Amino acid sequence: MLQLLIGNKNYSSWSLRSWLLLRVLDIPFEEIRLSFNDPDFRLQVLQYSPAGKVPVLIDHGQAVWDTLAIAEYLAEHFPDAGVWPEDPQARALARCLCAEMHSGFGALRTAMPMNVEASLPGLGMTEAVQRDIDRLVAAWTDCRSRFGDAGPFLCGTFGAVDAFFAPVALRLTSHAVALPAAAQAYVDSLLALPALQQWCEEACREDDFVAADEPYRTPDRRLRTAS
Ligand SMILES: N[C@@H](CCC(=O)N[C@@H](CS)C(=O)NCC(=O)O)C(=O)O
C-alpha cells in the first residue's frame, strides 16, 4: 500500500495537498504523521527523502517528494482517478494553476500561514497580500467560468488543482478574508469536502503548538499584539 509522510495537520499546507488528493480520489494509503516539534523530525524525513521535507509519498520503497511530483506520480499510476481533467485545455490550465500556487502567492503564504485551529481575522493583510488574493479570485473565476460546468470545483470535478488551493481556502477562512460571491462559493465547496473536514478535526485535536509557525501568538494562543 502507498504511504504518505506528513507533518502537523494544523500547519502543514503542503502535506494537506497530497493527503487531500489521495483521500478525495479514493486512492488507499497509510498515513505516517510526524511532528515539527520532534527534534528528530528532519532525521526522520531524511530516512525517506533526501529533500528533508514533507509530504513524501512512498510506493514500495520508492520515495516521491514534492507535491507537484506526487500529483504527477499519482496521475501516472492511477490514470482513471481524475488527478487532471480529461479536457486538454482544462488540463493545461489546471497544471498552470498548480504550478503558480507551488511557486507563487508568496505574500499570502508568508503573512497568512495555514493554522487550522486558529481564528485570526484581519491578521496579516497587506497590499501585497491583497494583490495575491485578487489574483486568486481572478484565476478561480476564470477557471470556473470556462471549465466548471460539471461540478463545484475549478474544472468541475475535484482534482489536483483543487487540492493545491485547499490550504488557501483554510487561510482565507481563518483570516476572515472577504471574497466576491463566486470565489466564496468555491471556498465553501472545498470546506464542505468530508475529507477536508476530517483533516481539520484532526488538526484541531493535535494540540501541538509550533512556535516557529506562530510568530504572532504565544503558546497559550494569545496574539502577541493583544494587550
Ligand atoms: N515544495 C515542497 C514544499 C514542502 C515543504 O516546504 N514542506 C514543509 C512543511 S509544509 C516542511 O517539510 N518543512 C520542514 C522543514 O523545512 O524542515 C512541496 O511542494 O512539497
PDB file of N, CA and C in Angstrom, residues 102-187:
ATOM      1  N   HIS A 102       2.294  26.603  -6.535  1.00  0.00           N
ATOM      2  CA  HIS A 102       3.502  25.983  -5.997  1.00  0.00           C
ATOM      3  C   HIS A 102       4.645  26.977  -5.863  1.00  0.00           C
ATOM      4  N   SER A 103       4.743  27.899  -6.825  1.00  0.00           N
ATOM      5  CA  SER A 103       5.901  28.799  -6.814  1.00  0.00           C
ATOM      6  C   SER A 103       5.526  30.245  -6.457  1.00  0.00           C
ATOM      7  N   GLY A 104       4.241  30.517  -6.322  1.00  0.00           N
ATOM      8  CA  GLY A 104       3.828  31.906  -6.150  1.00  0.00           C
ATOM      9  C   GLY A 104       3.037  32.178  -4.889  1.00  0.00           C
ATOM     10  N   PHE A 105       2.321  33.277  -4.921  1.00  0.00           N
ATOM     11  CA  PHE A 105       1.493  33.714  -3.800  1.00  0.00           C
ATOM     12  C   PHE A 105       2.311  33.822  -2.511  1.00  0.00           C
ATOM     13  N   GLY A 106       3.550  34.316  -2.678  1.00  0.00           N
ATOM     14  CA  GLY A 106       4.474  34.379  -1.544  1.00  0.00           C
ATOM     15  C   GLY A 106       3.999  35.285  -0.424  1.00  0.00           C
ATOM     16  N   ALA A 107       3.400  36.418  -0.797  1.00  0.00           N
ATOM     17  CA  ALA A 107       2.965  37.355   0.251  1.00  0.00           C
ATOM     18  C   ALA A 107       1.875  36.716   1.105  1.00  0.00           C
ATOM     19  N   LEU A 108       0.908  36.099   0.434  1.00  0.00           N
ATOM     20  CA  LEU A 108      -0.196  35.445   1.162  1.00  0.00           C
ATOM     21  C   LEU A 108       0.336  34.311   2.032  1.00  0.00           C
ATOM     22  N   ARG A 109       1.218  33.514   1.456  1.00  0.00           N
ATOM     23  CA  ARG A 109       1.713  32.349   2.206  1.00  0.00           C
ATOM     24  C   ARG A 109       2.520  32.779   3.419  1.00  0.00           C
ATOM     25  N   THR A 110       3.275  33.884   3.278  1.00  0.00           N
ATOM     26  CA  THR A 110       4.099  34.334   4.404  1.00  0.00           C
ATOM     27  C   THR A 110       3.240  35.003   5.474  1.00  0.00           C
ATOM     28  N   ALA A 111       2.336  35.872   5.036  1.00  0.00           N
ATOM     29  CA  ALA A 111       1.595  36.689   6.010  1.00  0.00           C
ATOM     30  C   ALA A 111       0.396  35.970   6.611  1.00  0.00           C
ATOM     31  N   MET A 112      -0.124  34.981   5.878  1.00  0.00           N
ATOM     32  CA  MET A 112      -1.299  34.244   6.380  1.00  0.00           C
ATOM     33  C   MET A 112      -1.015  32.752   6.338  1.00  0.00           C
ATOM     34  N   PRO A 113      -0.090  32.274   7.168  1.00  0.00           N
ATOM     35  CA  PRO A 113       0.241  30.848   7.147  1.00  0.00           C
ATOM     36  C   PRO A 113      -0.959  29.998   7.558  1.00  0.00           C
ATOM     37  N   MET A 114      -0.979  28.762   7.086  1.00  0.00           N
ATOM     38  CA  MET A 114      -2.106  27.893   7.459  1.00  0.00           C
ATOM     39  C   MET A 114      -2.046  27.584   8.946  1.00  0.00           C
ATOM     40  N   ASN A 115      -3.193  27.722   9.587  1.00  0.00           N
ATOM     41  CA  ASN A 115      -3.294  27.430  11.017  1.00  0.00           C
ATOM     42  C   ASN A 115      -4.755  27.062  11.267  1.00  0.00           C
ATOM     43  N   VAL A 116      -5.041  25.769  11.137  1.00  0.00           N
ATOM     44  CA  VAL A 116      -6.440  25.332  11.041  1.00  0.00           C
ATOM     45  C   VAL A 116      -7.245  25.722  12.269  1.00  0.00           C
ATOM     46  N   GLU A 117      -6.665  25.542  13.456  1.00  0.00           N
ATOM     47  CA  GLU A 117      -7.479  25.749  14.663  1.00  0.00           C
ATOM     48  C   GLU A 117      -7.645  27.220  15.045  1.00  0.00           C
ATOM     49  N   ALA A 118      -6.912  28.105  14.355  1.00  0.00           N
ATOM     50  CA  ALA A 118      -6.897  29.499  14.792  1.00  0.00           C
ATOM     51  C   ALA A 118      -7.975  30.340  14.123  1.00  0.00           C
ATOM     52  N   SER A 119      -8.376  31.383  14.819  1.00  0.00           N
ATOM     53  CA  SER A 119      -9.227  32.412  14.230  1.00  0.00           C
ATOM     54  C   SER A 119      -8.432  33.705  14.307  1.00  0.00           C
ATOM     55  N   LEU A 120      -8.035  34.231  13.144  1.00  0.00           N
ATOM     56  CA  LEU A 120      -7.104  35.361  13.114  1.00  0.00           C
ATOM     57  C   LEU A 120      -7.617  36.462  12.186  1.00  0.00           C
ATOM     58  N   PRO A 121      -8.842  36.923  12.391  1.00  0.00           N
ATOM     59  CA  PRO A 121      -9.411  37.901  11.450  1.00  0.00           C
ATOM     60  C   PRO A 121      -8.552  39.147  11.345  1.00  0.00           C
ATOM     61  N   GLY A 122      -8.288  39.534  10.098  1.00  0.00           N
ATOM     62  CA  GLY A 122      -7.548  40.777   9.869  1.00  0.00           C
ATOM     63  C   GLY A 122      -6.043  40.634   9.948  1.00  0.00           C
ATOM     64  N   LEU A 123      -5.561  39.583  10.593  1.00  0.00           N
ATOM     65  CA  LEU A 123      -4.121  39.437  10.777  1.00  0.00           C
ATOM     66  C   LEU A 123      -3.435  39.190   9.426  1.00  0.00           C
ATOM     67  N   GLY A 124      -2.375  39.931   9.178  1.00  0.00           N
ATOM     68  CA  GLY A 124      -1.543  39.650   8.010  1.00  0.00           C
ATOM     69  C   GLY A 124      -1.934  40.374   6.735  1.00  0.00           C
ATOM     70  N   MET A 125      -3.029  41.114   6.725  1.00  0.00           N
ATOM     71  CA  MET A 125      -3.456  41.750   5.472  1.00  0.00           C
ATOM     72  C   MET A 125      -2.548  42.931   5.125  1.00  0.00           C
ATOM     73  N   THR A 126      -2.001  42.905   3.917  1.00  0.00           N
ATOM     74  CA  THR A 126      -1.169  43.998   3.405  1.00  0.00           C
ATOM     75  C   THR A 126      -1.573  44.221   1.942  1.00  0.00           C
ATOM     76  N   GLU A 127      -0.992  45.260   1.331  1.00  0.00           N
ATOM     77  CA  GLU A 127      -1.287  45.487  -0.098  1.00  0.00           C
ATOM     78  C   GLU A 127      -0.835  44.300  -0.946  1.00  0.00           C
ATOM     79  N   ALA A 128       0.332  43.768  -0.603  1.00  0.00           N
ATOM     80  CA  ALA A 128       0.861  42.634  -1.390  1.00  0.00           C
ATOM     81  C   ALA A 128      -0.022  41.399  -1.219  1.00  0.00           C
ATOM     82  N   VAL A 129      -0.518  41.182  -0.008  1.00  0.00           N
ATOM     83  CA  VAL A 129      -1.417  40.042   0.230  1.00  0.00           C
ATOM     84  C   VAL A 129      -2.707  40.244  -0.564  1.00  0.00           C
ATOM     85  N   GLN A 130      -3.230  41.468  -0.558  1.00  0.00           N
ATOM     86  CA  GLN A 130      -4.465  41.732  -1.308  1.00  0.00           C
ATOM     87  C   GLN A 130      -4.252  41.490  -2.803  1.00  0.00           C
ATOM     88  N   ARG A 131      -3.053  41.831  -3.304  1.00  0.00           N
ATOM     89  CA  ARG A 131      -2.775  41.554  -4.726  1.00  0.00           C
ATOM     90  C   ARG A 131      -2.808  40.053  -5.002  1.00  0.00           C
ATOM     91  N   ASP A 132      -2.226  39.268  -4.079  1.00  0.00           N
ATOM     92  CA  ASP A 132      -2.275  37.800  -4.234  1.00  0.00           C
ATOM     93  C   ASP A 132      -3.717  37.312  -4.216  1.00  0.00           C
ATOM     94  N   ILE A 133      -4.514  37.868  -3.316  1.00  0.00           N
ATOM     95  CA  ILE A 133      -5.917  37.441  -3.222  1.00  0.00           C
ATOM     96  C   ILE A 133      -6.674  37.823  -4.494  1.00  0.00           C
ATOM     97  N   ASP A 134      -6.397  39.017  -5.017  1.00  0.00           N
ATOM     98  CA  ASP A 134      -7.056  39.437  -6.266  1.00  0.00           C
ATOM     99  C   ASP A 134      -6.703  38.475  -7.404  1.00  0.00           C
ATOM    100  N   ARG A 135      -5.459  38.059  -7.437  1.00  0.00           N
ATOM    101  CA  ARG A 135      -5.030  37.122  -8.484  1.00  0.00           C
ATOM    102  C   ARG A 135      -5.737  35.759  -8.308  1.00  0.00           C
ATOM    103  N   LEU A 136      -5.845  35.322  -7.060  1.00  0.00           N
ATOM    104  CA  LEU A 136      -6.551  34.056  -6.791  1.00  0.00           C
ATOM    105  C   LEU A 136      -7.993  34.136  -7.273  1.00  0.00           C
ATOM    106  N   VAL A 137      -8.647  35.221  -6.904  1.00  0.00           N
ATOM    107  CA  VAL A 137     -10.056  35.389  -7.271  1.00  0.00           C
ATOM    108  C   VAL A 137     -10.195  35.385  -8.799  1.00  0.00           C
ATOM    109  N   ALA A 138      -9.300  36.090  -9.497  1.00  0.00           N
ATOM    110  CA  ALA A 138      -9.368  36.141 -10.962  1.00  0.00           C
ATOM    111  C   ALA A 138      -9.135  34.756 -11.556  1.00  0.00           C
ATOM    112  N   ALA A 139      -8.148  34.033 -11.018  1.00  0.00           N
ATOM    113  CA  ALA A 139      -7.829  32.701 -11.552  1.00  0.00           C
ATOM    114  C   ALA A 139      -8.996  31.746 -11.329  1.00  0.00           C
ATOM    115  N   TRP A 140      -9.539  31.755 -10.125  1.00  0.00           N
ATOM    116  CA  TRP A 140     -10.658  30.848  -9.818  1.00  0.00           C
ATOM    117  C   TRP A 140     -11.877  31.173 -10.675  1.00  0.00           C
ATOM    118  N   THR A 141     -12.163  32.469 -10.811  1.00  0.00           N
ATOM    119  CA  THR A 141     -13.355  32.873 -11.565  1.00  0.00           C
ATOM    120  C   THR A 141     -13.209  32.460 -13.029  1.00  0.00           C
ATOM    121  N   ASP A 142     -12.025  32.685 -13.581  1.00  0.00           N
ATOM    122  CA  ASP A 142     -11.764  32.313 -14.977  1.00  0.00           C
ATOM    123  C   ASP A 142     -11.911  30.803 -15.161  1.00  0.00           C
ATOM    124  N   CYS A 143     -11.291  30.037 -14.285  1.00  0.00           N
ATOM    125  CA  CYS A 143     -11.303  28.575 -14.422  1.00  0.00           C
ATOM    126  C   CYS A 143     -12.722  28.030 -14.266  1.00  0.00           C
ATOM    127  N   ARG A 144     -13.434  28.531 -13.261  1.00  0.00           N
ATOM    128  CA  ARG A 144     -14.812  28.061 -13.026  1.00  0.00           C
ATOM    129  C   ARG A 144     -15.704  28.405 -14.221  1.00  0.00           C
ATOM    130  N   SER A 145     -15.532  29.619 -14.767  1.00  0.00           N
ATOM    131  CA  SER A 145     -16.450  30.002 -15.851  1.00  0.00           C
ATOM    132  C   SER A 145     -16.129  29.230 -17.133  1.00  0.00           C
ATOM    133  N   ARG A 146     -14.871  28.843 -17.325  1.00  0.00           N
ATOM    134  CA  ARG A 146     -14.532  28.131 -18.565  1.00  0.00           C
ATOM    135  C   ARG A 146     -14.749  26.625 -18.457  1.00  0.00           C
ATOM    136  N   PHE A 147     -14.446  26.066 -17.280  1.00  0.00           N
ATOM    137  CA  PHE A 147     -14.415  24.597 -17.202  1.00  0.00           C
ATOM    138  C   PHE A 147     -15.209  24.014 -16.036  1.00  0.00           C
ATOM    139  N   GLY A 148     -15.932  24.856 -15.295  1.00  0.00           N
ATOM    140  CA  GLY A 148     -16.527  24.389 -14.042  1.00  0.00           C
ATOM    141  C   GLY A 148     -17.942  23.839 -14.143  1.00  0.00           C
ATOM    142  N   ASP A 149     -18.456  23.681 -15.376  1.00  0.00           N
ATOM    143  CA  ASP A 149     -19.876  23.321 -15.503  1.00  0.00           C
ATOM    144  C   ASP A 149     -20.235  21.987 -14.839  1.00  0.00           C
ATOM    145  N   ALA A 150     -19.297  21.049 -14.844  1.00  0.00           N
ATOM    146  CA  ALA A 150     -19.636  19.679 -14.407  1.00  0.00           C
ATOM    147  C   ALA A 150     -19.626  19.500 -12.891  1.00  0.00           C
ATOM    148  N   GLY A 151     -19.404  20.564 -12.138  1.00  0.00           N
ATOM    149  CA  GLY A 151     -19.362  20.390 -10.682  1.00  0.00           C
ATOM    150  C   GLY A 151     -18.901  21.663 -10.004  1.00  0.00           C
ATOM    151  N   PRO A 152     -18.710  21.632  -8.678  1.00  0.00           N
ATOM    152  CA  PRO A 152     -18.425  22.863  -7.934  1.00  0.00           C
ATOM    153  C   PRO A 152     -16.936  23.223  -7.858  1.00  0.00           C
ATOM    154  N   PHE A 153     -16.090  22.422  -8.501  1.00  0.00           N
ATOM    155  CA  PHE A 153     -14.650  22.675  -8.362  1.00  0.00           C
ATOM    156  C   PHE A 153     -14.099  23.395  -9.603  1.00  0.00           C
ATOM    157  N   LEU A 154     -12.819  23.719  -9.590  1.00  0.00           N
ATOM    158  CA  LEU A 154     -12.303  24.627 -10.621  1.00  0.00           C
ATOM    159  C   LEU A 154     -12.532  24.093 -12.033  1.00  0.00           C
ATOM    160  N   CYS A 155     -12.320  22.798 -12.219  1.00  0.00           N
ATOM    161  CA  CYS A 155     -12.581  22.215 -13.533  1.00  0.00           C
ATOM    162  C   CYS A 155     -13.775  21.268 -13.445  1.00  0.00           C
ATOM    163  N   GLY A 156     -14.718  21.579 -12.607  1.00  0.00           N
ATOM    164  CA  GLY A 156     -15.910  20.747 -12.445  1.00  0.00           C
ATOM    165  C   GLY A 156     -15.722  19.768 -11.302  1.00  0.00           C
ATOM    166  N   THR A 157     -15.136  18.597 -11.619  1.00  0.00           N
ATOM    167  CA  THR A 157     -14.912  17.609 -10.559  1.00  0.00           C
ATOM    168  C   THR A 157     -13.573  17.881  -9.869  1.00  0.00           C
ATOM    169  N   PHE A 158     -13.451  17.387  -8.643  1.00  0.00           N
ATOM    170  CA  PHE A 158     -12.259  17.634  -7.825  1.00  0.00           C
ATOM    171  C   PHE A 158     -11.021  16.998  -8.465  1.00  0.00           C
ATOM    172  N   GLY A 159      -9.932  17.747  -8.445  1.00  0.00           N
ATOM    173  CA  GLY A 159      -8.660  17.214  -8.934  1.00  0.00           C
ATOM    174  C   GLY A 159      -7.500  17.906  -8.237  1.00  0.00           C
ATOM    175  N   ALA A 160      -6.310  17.689  -8.759  1.00  0.00           N
ATOM    176  CA  ALA A 160      -5.091  18.212  -8.124  1.00  0.00           C
ATOM    177  C   ALA A 160      -5.169  19.723  -7.923  1.00  0.00           C
ATOM    178  N   VAL A 161      -5.730  20.424  -8.900  1.00  0.00           N
ATOM    179  CA  VAL A 161      -5.753  21.887  -8.790  1.00  0.00           C
ATOM    180  C   VAL A 161      -6.544  22.326  -7.555  1.00  0.00           C
ATOM    181  N   ASP A 162      -7.595  21.576  -7.224  1.00  0.00           N
ATOM    182  CA  ASP A 162      -8.383  21.925  -6.033  1.00  0.00           C
ATOM    183  C   ASP A 162      -7.625  21.552  -4.755  1.00  0.00           C
ATOM    184  N   ALA A 163      -6.926  20.440  -4.805  1.00  0.00           N
ATOM    185  CA  ALA A 163      -6.113  20.061  -3.636  1.00  0.00           C
ATOM    186  C   ALA A 163      -5.066  21.141  -3.364  1.00  0.00           C
ATOM    187  N   PHE A 164      -4.510  21.712  -4.451  1.00  0.00           N
ATOM    188  CA  PHE A 164      -3.485  22.739  -4.267  1.00  0.00           C
ATOM    189  C   PHE A 164      -4.051  24.014  -3.645  1.00  0.00           C
ATOM    190  N   PHE A 165      -5.331  24.297  -3.902  1.00  0.00           N
ATOM    191  CA  PHE A 165      -5.902  25.524  -3.329  1.00  0.00           C
ATOM    192  C   PHE A 165      -6.609  25.295  -2.002  1.00  0.00           C
ATOM    193  N   ALA A 166      -6.738  24.059  -1.569  1.00  0.00           N
ATOM    194  CA  ALA A 166      -7.452  23.800  -0.306  1.00  0.00           C
ATOM    195  C   ALA A 166      -6.812  24.528   0.887  1.00  0.00           C
ATOM    196  N   PRO A 167      -5.478  24.525   1.016  1.00  0.00           N
ATOM    197  CA  PRO A 167      -4.900  25.272   2.145  1.00  0.00           C
ATOM    198  C   PRO A 167      -5.187  26.769   2.062  1.00  0.00           C
ATOM    199  N   VAL A 168      -5.296  27.289   0.840  1.00  0.00           N
ATOM    200  CA  VAL A 168      -5.623  28.706   0.684  1.00  0.00           C
ATOM    201  C   VAL A 168      -7.036  28.969   1.206  1.00  0.00           C
ATOM    202  N   ALA A 169      -7.955  28.039   0.919  1.00  0.00           N
ATOM    203  CA  ALA A 169      -9.323  28.196   1.423  1.00  0.00           C
ATOM    204  C   ALA A 169      -9.307  28.262   2.949  1.00  0.00           C
ATOM    205  N   LEU A 170      -8.466  27.438   3.570  1.00  0.00           N
ATOM    206  CA  LEU A 170      -8.392  27.459   5.039  1.00  0.00           C
ATOM    207  C   LEU A 170      -7.766  28.758   5.542  1.00  0.00           C
ATOM    208  N   ARG A 171      -6.720  29.239   4.850  1.00  0.00           N
ATOM    209  CA  ARG A 171      -6.088  30.511   5.265  1.00  0.00           C
ATOM    210  C   ARG A 171      -7.084  31.661   5.172  1.00  0.00           C
ATOM    211  N   LEU A 172      -7.805  31.725   4.040  1.00  0.00           N
ATOM    212  CA  LEU A 172      -8.749  32.828   3.849  1.00  0.00           C
ATOM    213  C   LEU A 172      -9.857  32.767   4.891  1.00  0.00           C
ATOM    214  N   THR A 173     -10.220  31.545   5.280  1.00  0.00           N
ATOM    215  CA  THR A 173     -11.284  31.387   6.270  1.00  0.00           C
ATOM    216  C   THR A 173     -10.795  31.784   7.659  1.00  0.00           C
ATOM    217  N   SER A 174      -9.632  31.301   8.060  1.00  0.00           N
ATOM    218  CA  SER A 174      -9.181  31.615   9.428  1.00  0.00           C
ATOM    219  C   SER A 174      -8.828  33.096   9.556  1.00  0.00           C
ATOM    220  N   HIS A 175      -8.467  33.742   8.427  1.00  0.00           N
ATOM    221  CA  HIS A 175      -8.169  35.177   8.482  1.00  0.00           C
ATOM    222  C   HIS A 175      -9.378  36.034   8.107  1.00  0.00           C
ATOM    223  N   ALA A 176     -10.525  35.363   7.911  1.00  0.00           N
ATOM    224  CA  ALA A 176     -11.812  36.044   7.652  1.00  0.00           C
ATOM    225  C   ALA A 176     -11.709  37.051   6.508  1.00  0.00           C
ATOM    226  N   VAL A 177     -11.091  36.604   5.402  1.00  0.00           N
ATOM    227  CA  VAL A 177     -10.949  37.495   4.247  1.00  0.00           C
ATOM    228  C   VAL A 177     -12.267  37.539   3.468  1.00  0.00           C
ATOM    229  N   ALA A 178     -12.751  38.749   3.196  1.00  0.00           N
ATOM    230  CA  ALA A 178     -13.995  38.901   2.419  1.00  0.00           C
ATOM    231  C   ALA A 178     -13.694  38.637   0.942  1.00  0.00           C
ATOM    232  N   LEU A 179     -14.525  37.815   0.316  1.00  0.00           N
ATOM    233  CA  LEU A 179     -14.319  37.427  -1.081  1.00  0.00           C
ATOM    234  C   LEU A 179     -15.568  37.715  -1.897  1.00  0.00           C
ATOM    235  N   PRO A 180     -15.403  37.936  -3.212  1.00  0.00           N
ATOM    236  CA  PRO A 180     -16.580  38.000  -4.078  1.00  0.00           C
ATOM    237  C   PRO A 180     -17.346  36.672  -4.002  1.00  0.00           C
ATOM    238  N   ALA A 181     -18.657  36.739  -4.334  1.00  0.00           N
ATOM    239  CA  ALA A 181     -19.534  35.574  -4.121  1.00  0.00           C
ATOM    240  C   ALA A 181     -19.031  34.307  -4.818  1.00  0.00           C
ATOM    241  N   ALA A 182     -18.566  34.439  -6.061  1.00  0.00           N
ATOM    242  CA  ALA A 182     -18.158  33.234  -6.796  1.00  0.00           C
ATOM    243  C   ALA A 182     -16.936  32.584  -6.140  1.00  0.00           C
ATOM    244  N   ALA A 183     -16.003  33.404  -5.691  1.00  0.00           N
ATOM    245  CA  ALA A 183     -14.805  32.864  -5.031  1.00  0.00           C
ATOM    246  C   ALA A 183     -15.172  32.237  -3.687  1.00  0.00           C
ATOM    247  N   GLN A 184     -16.086  32.897  -2.967  1.00  0.00           N
ATOM    248  CA  GLN A 184     -16.514  32.339  -1.675  1.00  0.00           C
ATOM    249  C   GLN A 184     -17.242  31.007  -1.873  1.00  0.00           C
ATOM    250  N   ALA A 185     -18.019  30.922  -2.962  1.00  0.00           N
ATOM    251  CA  ALA A 185     -18.731  29.662  -3.237  1.00  0.00           C
ATOM    252  C   ALA A 185     -17.730  28.541  -3.483  1.00  0.00           C
ATOM    253  N   TYR A 186     -16.645  28.857  -4.172  1.00  0.00           N
ATOM    254  CA  TYR A 186     -15.614  27.837  -4.407  1.00  0.00           C
ATOM    255  C   TYR A 186     -14.951  27.427  -3.092  1.00  0.00           C
ATOM    256  N   VAL A 187     -14.622  28.407  -2.257  1.00  0.00           N
ATOM    257  CA  VAL A 187     -14.045  28.105  -0.939  1.00  0.00           C
ATOM    258  C   VAL A 187     -15.007  27.209  -0.154  1.00  0.00           C
TER     259      VAL A 187
END
